[in-house]
Amino acid sequence: MEPWFWWVVAGMFLAGIHVFIQRIGSARGYRSNVLNTYSALVSGVIGIAVGLWLEGWQEITLWMIVIAVVNGTIYLVGSNLRMDAMKHIDTTILLPLHKFVSPLFALLIGVLFFQEVLEITEWWGIVLGALVPLLLITKSENARQPNLTKGLWLMTISAFIVVVNAAVNKEAVLAFESVILFAAISHLGSAPLGIIASRIRNHRNKNNTEVDLVSDFSPELLRLSLICGVVQFASFTTFLYAFANNGPLAVVYTIHSLYILIPIILSIIFFNEHWNTRKVVAIVASIVAIVLMR
């Protein structure tokens, strides 16, 4: 196996844990922006310390900082939208759809911008994956979900944004020598946007009951943010190393998408989310589709 394969497999497992931590934050009523901003700060601080130790400050350039900050901003927006979608759709529905739609975007971007050639099995994967929404979205499911339509819109927008983020990551790690420092600056660069967004939202909605970035800060939020930040740093760095070792965008992203199994299973176990045979078939179909799209 190529080195990039093992990097993306490691990133896949870590990403699954990271998303489940976000699910915990969503269940506790934390704003997506709050948890993700604090986690980004933790991840960034860890990355700067590790990056300066292993790679040295001389690897940092102005152009790297600019690209990393833009990249971090894109990531925060996509992550916030995905976490917001979890408030409207069960994880067992959201993640299979999200991780089918986003690889589709990745394949399109790979073909159009990176000239990656699709094999016949990948096209079959697209056809199979198109059946997944038909298995998941029914009248009874619409009644069961808090707001299925809104959740689907948030999911689709988030899927597109995270793929754009992945494409920027691929270009950046090929352009810069320092992978760890780029990851760290990306996360630190997203934090100011998160703080500004929190202040604006508070100003507009004084009666919001969700946890605020400053006024409702708690030890529980701190602990969850620390854990989420550590996992986020490890997940993002291994994902970048897959690109740094010449992993193609479409293949790396679709393999990475298999992480959906982890938060889905954990959400069923710990949050008693609804599941049935139709959802199991949909999850299996989405996984087979992703494998074919490799």
PDB file of C-alpha atoms in Angstrom:
ATOM      1  CA  MET A   1       0.000   0.000   0.000  1.00  0.00           C
ATOM      2  CA  GLU A   2       1.105   3.553  -0.694  1.00  0.00           C
ATOM      3  CA  PRO A   3       1.967   5.705   2.368  1.00  0.00           C
ATOM      4  CA  TRP A   4      -0.899   8.100   1.644  1.00  0.00           C
ATOM      5  CA  PHE A   5      -3.369   5.236   2.111  1.00  0.00           C
ATOM      6  CA  TRP A   6      -2.326   4.636   5.714  1.00  0.00           C
ATOM      7  CA  TRP A   7      -2.410   8.362   6.444  1.00  0.00           C
ATOM      8  CA  VAL A   8      -5.971   8.667   5.159  1.00  0.00           C
ATOM      9  CA  VAL A   9      -7.114   5.557   7.059  1.00  0.00           C
ATOM     10  CA  ALA A  10      -5.756   7.049  10.293  1.00  0.00           C
ATOM     11  CA  GLY A  11      -7.458  10.340   9.473  1.00  0.00           C
ATOM     12  CA  MET A  12     -10.699   8.513   8.758  1.00  0.00           C
ATOM     13  CA  PHE A  13     -10.915   6.987  12.253  1.00  0.00           C
ATOM     14  CA  LEU A  14      -9.929  10.233  13.953  1.00  0.00           C
ATOM     15  CA  ALA A  15     -12.477  12.197  11.903  1.00  0.00           C
ATOM     16  CA  GLY A  16     -15.219   9.838  13.058  1.00  0.00           C
ATOM     17  CA  ILE A  17     -14.369  10.510  16.697  1.00  0.00           C
ATOM     18  CA  HIS A  18     -14.241  14.245  15.995  1.00  0.00           C
ATOM     19  CA  VAL A  19     -17.734  14.293  14.469  1.00  0.00           C
ATOM     20  CA  PHE A  20     -19.152  12.272  17.365  1.00  0.00           C
ATOM     21  CA  ILE A  21     -17.738  14.841  19.796  1.00  0.00           C
ATOM     22  CA  GLN A  22     -19.583  17.495  17.787  1.00  0.00           C
ATOM     23  CA  ARG A  23     -22.719  15.364  18.149  1.00  0.00           C
ATOM     24  CA  ILE A  24     -22.241  15.437  21.916  1.00  0.00           C
ATOM     25  CA  GLY A  25     -21.894  19.208  21.810  1.00  0.00           C
ATOM     26  CA  SER A  26     -25.056  19.494  19.733  1.00  0.00           C
ATOM     27  CA  ALA A  27     -26.960  17.310  22.224  1.00  0.00           C
ATOM     28  CA  ARG A  28     -25.818  19.546  25.098  1.00  0.00           C
ATOM     29  CA  GLY A  29     -27.147  22.635  23.349  1.00  0.00           C
ATOM     30  CA  TYR A  30     -23.779  24.222  22.546  1.00  0.00           C
ATOM     31  CA  ARG A  31     -23.762  26.461  19.516  1.00  0.00           C
ATOM     32  CA  SER A  32     -21.850  24.869  16.662  1.00  0.00           C
ATOM     33  CA  ASN A  33     -19.763  28.027  16.376  1.00  0.00           C
ATOM     34  CA  VAL A  34     -18.857  27.973  20.085  1.00  0.00           C
ATOM     35  CA  LEU A  35     -17.526  24.424  20.250  1.00  0.00           C
ATOM     36  CA  ASN A  36     -15.803  24.627  16.857  1.00  0.00           C
ATOM     37  CA  THR A  37     -14.128  27.962  17.667  1.00  0.00           C
ATOM     38  CA  TYR A  38     -12.680  26.758  20.976  1.00  0.00           C
ATOM     39  CA  SER A  39     -11.649  23.459  19.382  1.00  0.00           C
ATOM     40  CA  ALA A  40      -9.908  25.336  16.564  1.00  0.00           C
ATOM     41  CA  LEU A  41      -7.974  27.406  19.122  1.00  0.00           C
ATOM     42  CA  VAL A  42      -6.856  24.257  20.957  1.00  0.00           C
ATOM     43  CA  SER A  43      -5.908  22.531  17.698  1.00  0.00           C
ATOM     44  CA  GLY A  44      -4.027  25.602  16.489  1.00  0.00           C
ATOM     45  CA  VAL A  45      -2.013  26.022  19.678  1.00  0.00           C
ATOM     46  CA  ILE A  46      -1.040  22.341  19.681  1.00  0.00           C
ATOM     47  CA  GLY A  47      -0.112  22.527  16.003  1.00  0.00           C
ATOM     48  CA  ILE A  48       2.049  25.619  16.424  1.00  0.00           C
ATOM     49  CA  ALA A  49       3.972  23.993  19.287  1.00  0.00           C
ATOM     50  CA  VAL A  50       4.494  20.705  17.419  1.00  0.00           C
ATOM     51  CA  GLY A  51       5.181  22.417  14.094  1.00  0.00           C
ATOM     52  CA  LEU A  52       7.820  24.796  15.467  1.00  0.00           C
ATOM     53  CA  TRP A  53       9.500  21.865  17.210  1.00  0.00           C
ATOM     54  CA  LEU A  54       9.549  19.542  14.177  1.00  0.00           C
ATOM     55  CA  GLU A  55       9.608  21.954  11.230  1.00  0.00           C
ATOM     56  CA  GLY A  56      10.948  25.304  12.477  1.00  0.00           C
ATOM     57  CA  TRP A  57       9.576  28.841  12.178  1.00  0.00           C
ATOM     58  CA  GLN A  58      11.526  29.503   8.960  1.00  0.00           C
ATOM     59  CA  GLU A  59       8.929  27.442   7.072  1.00  0.00           C
ATOM     60  CA  ILE A  60       6.264  30.083   7.773  1.00  0.00           C
ATOM     61  CA  THR A  61       5.707  32.571   4.935  1.00  0.00           C
ATOM     62  CA  LEU A  62       3.188  35.355   4.407  1.00  0.00           C
ATOM     63  CA  TRP A  63       1.568  33.466   1.527  1.00  0.00           C
ATOM     64  CA  MET A  64       1.179  30.378   3.722  1.00  0.00           C
ATOM     65  CA  ILE A  65      -0.525  32.467   6.411  1.00  0.00           C
ATOM     66  CA  VAL A  66      -2.946  34.005   3.901  1.00  0.00           C
ATOM     67  CA  ILE A  67      -3.929  30.657   2.362  1.00  0.00           C
ATOM     68  CA  ALA A  68      -4.140  28.968   5.772  1.00  0.00           C
ATOM     69  CA  VAL A  69      -6.429  31.668   7.201  1.00  0.00           C
ATOM     70  CA  VAL A  70      -8.731  31.472   4.166  1.00  0.00           C
ATOM     71  CA  ASN A  71      -8.684  27.683   4.430  1.00  0.00           C
ATOM     72  CA  GLY A  72      -9.500  27.764   8.139  1.00  0.00           C
ATOM     73  CA  THR A  73     -12.395  30.128   7.540  1.00  0.00           C
ATOM     74  CA  ILE A  74     -13.842  27.812   4.889  1.00  0.00           C
ATOM     75  CA  TYR A  75     -13.457  24.850   7.252  1.00  0.00           C
ATOM     76  CA  LEU A  76     -15.202  26.592  10.162  1.00  0.00           C
ATOM     77  CA  VAL A  77     -18.191  27.585   8.015  1.00  0.00           C
ATOM     78  CA  GLY A  78     -18.592  24.040   6.658  1.00  0.00           C
ATOM     79  CA  SER A  79     -18.173  22.447  10.077  1.00  0.00           C
ATOM     80  CA  ASN A  80     -20.690  24.826  11.673  1.00  0.00           C
ATOM     81  CA  LEU A  81     -23.274  24.050   8.991  1.00  0.00           C
ATOM     82  CA  ARG A  82     -22.815  20.309   9.462  1.00  0.00           C
ATOM     83  CA  MET A  83     -23.214  20.590  13.234  1.00  0.00           C
ATOM     84  CA  ASP A  84     -26.293  22.816  12.755  1.00  0.00           C
ATOM     85  CA  ALA A  85     -27.759  20.176  10.440  1.00  0.00           C
ATOM     86  CA  MET A  86     -27.437  17.627  13.269  1.00  0.00           C
ATOM     87  CA  LYS A  87     -30.059  19.625  15.176  1.00  0.00           C
ATOM     88  CA  HIS A  88     -32.589  19.004  12.394  1.00  0.00           C
ATOM     89  CA  ILE A  89     -31.724  15.475  11.179  1.00  0.00           C
ATOM     90  CA  ASP A  90     -30.604  12.317  12.976  1.00  0.00           C
ATOM     91  CA  THR A  91     -26.948  11.395  12.522  1.00  0.00           C
ATOM     92  CA  THR A  92     -27.997   8.092  10.934  1.00  0.00           C
ATOM     93  CA  ILE A  93     -29.539  10.075   8.061  1.00  0.00           C
ATOM     94  CA  LEU A  94     -27.304  13.131   7.905  1.00  0.00           C
ATOM     95  CA  LEU A  95     -23.902  11.467   7.630  1.00  0.00           C
ATOM     96  CA  PRO A  96     -24.666   8.863   4.926  1.00  0.00           C
ATOM     97  CA  LEU A  97     -26.162  11.630   2.768  1.00  0.00           C
ATOM     98  CA  HIS A  98     -23.390  14.100   3.588  1.00  0.00           C
ATOM     99  CA  LYS A  99     -20.722  11.558   2.819  1.00  0.00           C
ATOM    100  CA  PHE A 100     -22.280  10.575  -0.452  1.00  0.00           C
ATOM    101  CA  VAL A 101     -22.931  14.115  -1.685  1.00  0.00           C
ATOM    102  CA  SER A 102     -19.498  15.443  -0.723  1.00  0.00           C
ATOM    103  CA  PRO A 103     -17.535  12.709  -2.574  1.00  0.00           C
ATOM    104  CA  LEU A 104     -19.630  13.546  -5.624  1.00  0.00           C
ATOM    105  CA  PHE A 105     -18.452  17.127  -5.360  1.00  0.00           C
ATOM    106  CA  ALA A 106     -14.892  15.848  -4.817  1.00  0.00           C
ATOM    107  CA  LEU A 107     -15.083  13.732  -7.972  1.00  0.00           C
ATOM    108  CA  LEU A 108     -16.355  16.676  -9.998  1.00  0.00           C
ATOM    109  CA  ILE A 109     -13.648  19.009  -8.702  1.00  0.00           C
ATOM    110  CA  GLY A 110     -11.017  16.311  -9.241  1.00  0.00           C
ATOM    111  CA  VAL A 111     -12.075  15.838 -12.855  1.00  0.00           C
ATOM    112  CA  LEU A 112     -12.512  19.524 -13.671  1.00  0.00           C
ATOM    113  CA  PHE A 113      -9.554  21.057 -11.839  1.00  0.00           C
ATOM    114  CA  PHE A 114      -7.064  18.228 -11.229  1.00  0.00           C
ATOM    115  CA  GLN A 115      -7.708  16.231 -14.435  1.00  0.00           C
ATOM    116  CA  GLU A 116      -8.297  13.012 -12.495  1.00  0.00           C
ATOM    117  CA  VAL A 117      -9.688  10.196 -14.673  1.00  0.00           C
ATOM    118  CA  LEU A 118     -12.681   8.196 -13.427  1.00  0.00           C
ATOM    119  CA  GLU A 119     -12.879   4.430 -13.852  1.00  0.00           C
ATOM    120  CA  ILE A 120     -16.071   2.571 -14.686  1.00  0.00           C
ATOM    121  CA  THR A 121     -16.434   1.325 -11.082  1.00  0.00           C
ATOM    122  CA  GLU A 122     -16.463   4.908  -9.858  1.00  0.00           C
ATOM    123  CA  TRP A 123     -19.345   5.731 -12.175  1.00  0.00           C
ATOM    124  CA  TRP A 124     -21.223   2.691 -10.875  1.00  0.00           C
ATOM    125  CA  GLY A 125     -20.583   4.010  -7.390  1.00  0.00           C
ATOM    126  CA  ILE A 126     -22.276   7.267  -8.355  1.00  0.00           C
ATOM    127  CA  VAL A 127     -25.346   5.397  -9.636  1.00  0.00           C
ATOM    128  CA  LEU A 128     -25.586   3.251  -6.506  1.00  0.00           C
ATOM    129  CA  GLY A 129     -25.085   6.218  -4.241  1.00  0.00           C
ATOM    130  CA  ALA A 130     -27.922   8.071  -5.953  1.00  0.00           C
ATOM    131  CA  LEU A 131     -30.285   5.474  -4.487  1.00  0.00           C
ATOM    132  CA  VAL A 132     -29.306   6.328  -0.916  1.00  0.00           C
ATOM    133  CA  PRO A 133     -31.578   9.398  -0.550  1.00  0.00           C
ATOM    134  CA  LEU A 134     -34.531   7.322  -1.796  1.00  0.00           C
ATOM    135  CA  LEU A 135     -33.935   4.876   1.061  1.00  0.00           C
ATOM    136  CA  LEU A 136     -33.605   7.558   3.712  1.00  0.00           C
ATOM    137  CA  ILE A 137     -36.087  10.284   2.804  1.00  0.00           C
ATOM    138  CA  THR A 138     -39.687   9.082   3.272  1.00  0.00           C
ATOM    139  CA  LYS A 139     -42.917  10.670   4.538  1.00  0.00           C
ATOM    140  CA  SER A 140     -42.596   8.865   7.861  1.00  0.00           C
ATOM    141  CA  GLU A 141     -38.979   9.978   8.188  1.00  0.00           C
ATOM    142  CA  ASN A 142     -39.956  13.569   7.456  1.00  0.00           C
ATOM    143  CA  ALA A 143     -42.420  13.438  10.365  1.00  0.00           C
ATOM    144  CA  ARG A 144     -39.804  11.907  12.665  1.00  0.00           C
ATOM    145  CA  GLN A 145     -37.125  14.539  12.029  1.00  0.00           C
ATOM    146  CA  PRO A 146     -37.337  18.010  13.631  1.00  0.00           C
ATOM    147  CA  ASN A 147     -36.919  19.781  10.255  1.00  0.00           C
ATOM    148  CA  LEU A 148     -35.850  17.479   7.446  1.00  0.00           C
ATOM    149  CA  THR A 149     -35.955  20.082   4.658  1.00  0.00           C
ATOM    150  CA  LYS A 150     -33.822  22.621   6.488  1.00  0.00           C
ATOM    151  CA  GLY A 151     -31.397  19.919   7.572  1.00  0.00           C
ATOM    152  CA  LEU A 152     -30.968  18.687   3.997  1.00  0.00           C
ATOM    153  CA  TRP A 153     -30.216  22.197   2.732  1.00  0.00           C
ATOM    154  CA  LEU A 154     -27.629  22.732   5.481  1.00  0.00           C
ATOM    155  CA  MET A 155     -26.139  19.310   4.719  1.00  0.00           C
ATOM    156  CA  THR A 156     -25.788  19.990   0.986  1.00  0.00           C
ATOM    157  CA  ILE A 157     -24.187  23.401   1.462  1.00  0.00           C
ATOM    158  CA  SER A 158     -21.843  21.973   4.092  1.00  0.00           C
ATOM    159  CA  ALA A 159     -20.886  19.086   1.778  1.00  0.00           C
ATOM    160  CA  PHE A 160     -19.897  21.472  -0.997  1.00  0.00           C
ATOM    161  CA  ILE A 161     -17.915  23.738   1.348  1.00  0.00           C
ATOM    162  CA  VAL A 162     -15.913  20.916   2.942  1.00  0.00           C
ATOM    163  CA  VAL A 163     -14.923  19.599  -0.506  1.00  0.00           C
ATOM    164  CA  VAL A 164     -13.723  23.051  -1.548  1.00  0.00           C
ATOM    165  CA  ASN A 165     -11.760  23.033   1.700  1.00  0.00           C
ATOM    166  CA  ALA A 166     -10.229  19.656   0.807  1.00  0.00           C
ATOM    167  CA  ALA A 167      -9.226  20.920  -2.645  1.00  0.00           C
ATOM    168  CA  VAL A 168      -7.495  23.924  -1.056  1.00  0.00           C
ATOM    169  CA  ASN A 169      -5.735  21.549   1.351  1.00  0.00           C
ATOM    170  CA  LYS A 170      -4.423  19.425  -1.513  1.00  0.00           C
ATOM    171  CA  GLU A 171      -3.011  22.428  -3.348  1.00  0.00           C
ATOM    172  CA  ALA A 172      -1.527  23.927  -0.170  1.00  0.00           C
ATOM    173  CA  VAL A 173       0.375  20.861   1.047  1.00  0.00           C
ATOM    174  CA  LEU A 174       1.936  20.490  -2.400  1.00  0.00           C
ATOM    175  CA  ALA A 175       2.945  24.172  -2.399  1.00  0.00           C
ATOM    176  CA  PHE A 176       4.322  24.450   1.166  1.00  0.00           C
ATOM    177  CA  GLU A 177       6.928  22.354   2.955  1.00  0.00           C
ATOM    178  CA  SER A 178       5.338  22.547   6.411  1.00  0.00           C
ATOM    179  CA  VAL A 179       2.194  20.448   6.740  1.00  0.00           C
ATOM    180  CA  ILE A 180       1.797  20.744  10.523  1.00  0.00           C
ATOM    181  CA  LEU A 181       2.255  24.519  10.637  1.00  0.00           C
ATOM    182  CA  PHE A 182      -0.174  24.979   7.753  1.00  0.00           C
ATOM    183  CA  ALA A 183      -2.756  22.924   9.668  1.00  0.00           C
ATOM    184  CA  ALA A 184      -2.133  24.919  12.851  1.00  0.00           C
ATOM    185  CA  ILE A 185      -2.423  28.323  11.167  1.00  0.00           C
ATOM    186  CA  SER A 186      -5.586  27.182   9.379  1.00  0.00           C
ATOM    187  CA  HIS A 187      -7.272  26.440  12.688  1.00  0.00           C
ATOM    188  CA  LEU A 188      -5.971  29.542  14.439  1.00  0.00           C
ATOM    189  CA  GLY A 189      -7.052  31.618  11.448  1.00  0.00           C
ATOM    190  CA  SER A 190     -10.639  30.409  11.770  1.00  0.00           C
ATOM    191  CA  ALA A 191     -10.926  31.412  15.428  1.00  0.00           C
ATOM    192  CA  PRO A 192     -11.348  35.208  14.897  1.00  0.00           C
ATOM    193  CA  LEU A 193     -14.236  34.544  12.511  1.00  0.00           C
ATOM    194  CA  GLY A 194     -15.857  32.324  15.130  1.00  0.00           C
ATOM    195  CA  ILE A 195     -15.513  34.978  17.825  1.00  0.00           C
ATOM    196  CA  ILE A 196     -16.932  37.704  15.568  1.00  0.00           C
ATOM    197  CA  ALA A 197     -19.832  35.475  14.501  1.00  0.00           C
ATOM    198  CA  SER A 198     -20.658  34.712  18.139  1.00  0.00           C
ATOM    199  CA  ARG A 199     -20.696  38.395  19.091  1.00  0.00           C
ATOM    200  CA  ILE A 200     -22.939  39.292  16.159  1.00  0.00           C
ATOM    201  CA  ARG A 201     -25.354  36.476  16.911  1.00  0.00           C
ATOM    202  CA  ASN A 202     -25.574  37.452  20.594  1.00  0.00           C
ATOM    203  CA  HIS A 203     -26.234  41.058  19.703  1.00  0.00           C
ATOM    204  CA  ARG A 204     -29.114  40.091  17.402  1.00  0.00           C
ATOM    205  CA  ASN A 205     -30.680  37.524  19.709  1.00  0.00           C
ATOM    206  CA  LYS A 206     -30.575  38.398  23.389  1.00  0.00           C
ATOM    207  CA  ASN A 207     -32.922  35.571  24.371  1.00  0.00           C
ATOM    208  CA  ASN A 208     -30.970  32.739  22.741  1.00  0.00           C
ATOM    209  CA  THR A 209     -30.828  29.736  25.106  1.00  0.00           C
ATOM    210  CA  GLU A 210     -27.836  28.060  23.461  1.00  0.00           C
ATOM    211  CA  VAL A 211     -24.435  28.266  25.124  1.00  0.00           C
ATOM    212  CA  ASP A 212     -22.580  31.486  24.283  1.00  0.00           C
ATOM    213  CA  LEU A 213     -18.873  31.840  23.488  1.00  0.00           C
ATOM    214  CA  VAL A 214     -18.082  33.852  26.643  1.00  0.00           C
ATOM    215  CA  SER A 215     -21.001  34.499  28.987  1.00  0.00           C
ATOM    216  CA  ASP A 216     -22.028  30.847  29.412  1.00  0.00           C
ATOM    217  CA  PHE A 217     -18.558  29.326  29.313  1.00  0.00           C
ATOM    218  CA  SER A 218     -18.301  26.298  31.604  1.00  0.00           C
ATOM    219  CA  PRO A 219     -15.793  23.640  32.689  1.00  0.00           C
ATOM    220  CA  GLU A 220     -17.850  21.073  30.739  1.00  0.00           C
ATOM    221  CA  LEU A 221     -17.511  23.112  27.546  1.00  0.00           C
ATOM    222  CA  LEU A 222     -13.779  23.547  28.204  1.00  0.00           C
ATOM    223  CA  ARG A 223     -13.231  19.806  28.641  1.00  0.00           C
ATOM    224  CA  LEU A 224     -15.179  18.939  25.518  1.00  0.00           C
ATOM    225  CA  SER A 225     -13.349  21.640  23.539  1.00  0.00           C
ATOM    226  CA  LEU A 226      -9.951  20.370  24.692  1.00  0.00           C
ATOM    227  CA  ILE A 227     -10.760  16.792  23.674  1.00  0.00           C
ATOM    228  CA  CYS A 228     -12.285  17.944  20.390  1.00  0.00           C
ATOM    229  CA  GLY A 229      -9.282  20.188  19.648  1.00  0.00           C
ATOM    230  CA  VAL A 230      -6.732  17.421  20.204  1.00  0.00           C
ATOM    231  CA  VAL A 231      -8.659  14.997  17.993  1.00  0.00           C
ATOM    232  CA  GLN A 232      -9.229  17.718  15.382  1.00  0.00           C
ATOM    233  CA  PHE A 233      -5.496  18.466  15.164  1.00  0.00           C
ATOM    234  CA  ALA A 234      -4.598  14.777  14.780  1.00  0.00           C
ATOM    235  CA  SER A 235      -7.381  14.167  12.253  1.00  0.00           C
ATOM    236  CA  PHE A 236      -6.628  17.181  10.067  1.00  0.00           C
ATOM    237  CA  THR A 237      -2.864  16.626  10.097  1.00  0.00           C
ATOM    238  CA  THR A 238      -3.098  12.976   9.023  1.00  0.00           C
ATOM    239  CA  PHE A 239      -5.571  13.997   6.300  1.00  0.00           C
ATOM    240  CA  LEU A 240      -3.086  16.584   4.999  1.00  0.00           C
ATOM    241  CA  TYR A 241      -0.240  14.062   5.037  1.00  0.00           C
ATOM    242  CA  ALA A 242      -2.303  11.838   2.721  1.00  0.00           C
ATOM    243  CA  PHE A 243      -2.272  14.687   0.172  1.00  0.00           C
ATOM    244  CA  ALA A 244       1.388  15.458   0.913  1.00  0.00           C
ATOM    245  CA  ASN A 245       2.196  11.859  -0.067  1.00  0.00           C
ATOM    246  CA  ASN A 246       0.528  12.389  -3.477  1.00  0.00           C
ATOM    247  CA  GLY A 247      -2.886  10.931  -2.694  1.00  0.00           C
ATOM    248  CA  PRO A 248      -5.435  11.966  -5.396  1.00  0.00           C
ATOM    249  CA  LEU A 249      -8.255  14.229  -4.220  1.00  0.00           C
ATOM    250  CA  ALA A 250     -11.176  11.990  -5.231  1.00  0.00           C
ATOM    251  CA  VAL A 251      -9.658   8.800  -3.799  1.00  0.00           C
ATOM    252  CA  VAL A 252      -8.394  10.305  -0.551  1.00  0.00           C
ATOM    253  CA  TYR A 253     -11.654  12.107   0.101  1.00  0.00           C
ATOM    254  CA  THR A 254     -13.883   9.104  -0.615  1.00  0.00           C
ATOM    255  CA  ILE A 255     -11.836   6.772   1.598  1.00  0.00           C
ATOM    256  CA  HIS A 256     -11.835   9.421   4.312  1.00  0.00           C
ATOM    257  CA  SER A 257     -15.642   9.567   3.999  1.00  0.00           C
ATOM    258  CA  LEU A 258     -15.943   6.087   5.528  1.00  0.00           C
ATOM    259  CA  TYR A 259     -15.618   7.748   8.933  1.00  0.00           C
ATOM    260  CA  ILE A 260     -19.428   8.094   8.942  1.00  0.00           C
ATOM    261  CA  LEU A 261     -19.699   4.604  10.455  1.00  0.00           C
ATOM    262  CA  ILE A 262     -18.121   5.686  13.738  1.00  0.00           C
ATOM    263  CA  PRO A 263     -20.477   8.524  14.782  1.00  0.00           C
ATOM    264  CA  ILE A 264     -23.517   6.686  13.401  1.00  0.00           C
ATOM    265  CA  ILE A 265     -22.871   3.596  15.517  1.00  0.00           C
ATOM    266  CA  LEU A 266     -21.954   5.656  18.578  1.00  0.00           C
ATOM    267  CA  SER A 267     -25.069   7.856  18.172  1.00  0.00           C
ATOM    268  CA  ILE A 268     -27.311   4.783  18.049  1.00  0.00           C
ATOM    269  CA  ILE A 269     -25.626   3.391  21.167  1.00  0.00           C
ATOM    270  CA  PHE A 270     -25.372   6.538  23.295  1.00  0.00           C
ATOM    271  CA  PHE A 271     -28.220   8.714  21.983  1.00  0.00           C
ATOM    272  CA  ASN A 272     -30.725   5.987  21.068  1.00  0.00           C
ATOM    273  CA  GLU A 273     -31.210   7.454  17.596  1.00  0.00           C
ATOM    274  CA  HIS A 274     -33.844   5.695  15.508  1.00  0.00           C
ATOM    275  CA  TRP A 275     -32.648   2.966  13.180  1.00  0.00           C
ATOM    276  CA  ASN A 276     -34.302   0.290  11.074  1.00  0.00           C
ATOM    277  CA  THR A 277     -33.579  -2.095   8.214  1.00  0.00           C
ATOM    278  CA  ARG A 278     -34.036   0.649   5.601  1.00  0.00           C
ATOM    279  CA  LYS A 279     -31.374   2.797   7.274  1.00  0.00           C
ATOM    280  CA  VAL A 280     -28.994  -0.148   7.601  1.00  0.00           C
ATOM    281  CA  VAL A 281     -29.394  -0.869   3.883  1.00  0.00           C
ATOM    282  CA  ALA A 282     -28.840   2.813   3.099  1.00  0.00           C
ATOM    283  CA  ILE A 283     -25.650   2.913   5.158  1.00  0.00           C
ATOM    284  CA  VAL A 284     -24.350  -0.247   3.477  1.00  0.00           C
ATOM    285  CA  ALA A 285     -25.268   1.147   0.040  1.00  0.00           C
ATOM    286  CA  SER A 286     -23.456   4.398   0.734  1.00  0.00           C
ATOM    287  CA  ILE A 287     -20.352   2.516   1.875  1.00  0.00           C
ATOM    288  CA  VAL A 288     -20.387   0.294  -1.222  1.00  0.00           C
ATOM    289  CA  ALA A 289     -20.833   3.400  -3.366  1.00  0.00           C
ATOM    290  CA  ILE A 290     -17.846   5.061  -1.701  1.00  0.00           C
ATOM    291  CA  VAL A 291     -15.712   1.940  -2.180  1.00  0.00           C
ATOM    292  CA  LEU A 292     -16.655   1.800  -5.864  1.00  0.00           C
ATOM    293  CA  MET A 293     -15.774   5.477  -6.238  1.00  0.00           C
ATOM    294  CA  ARG A 294     -12.235   4.734  -5.086  1.00  0.00           C
TER     295      ARG A 294
END
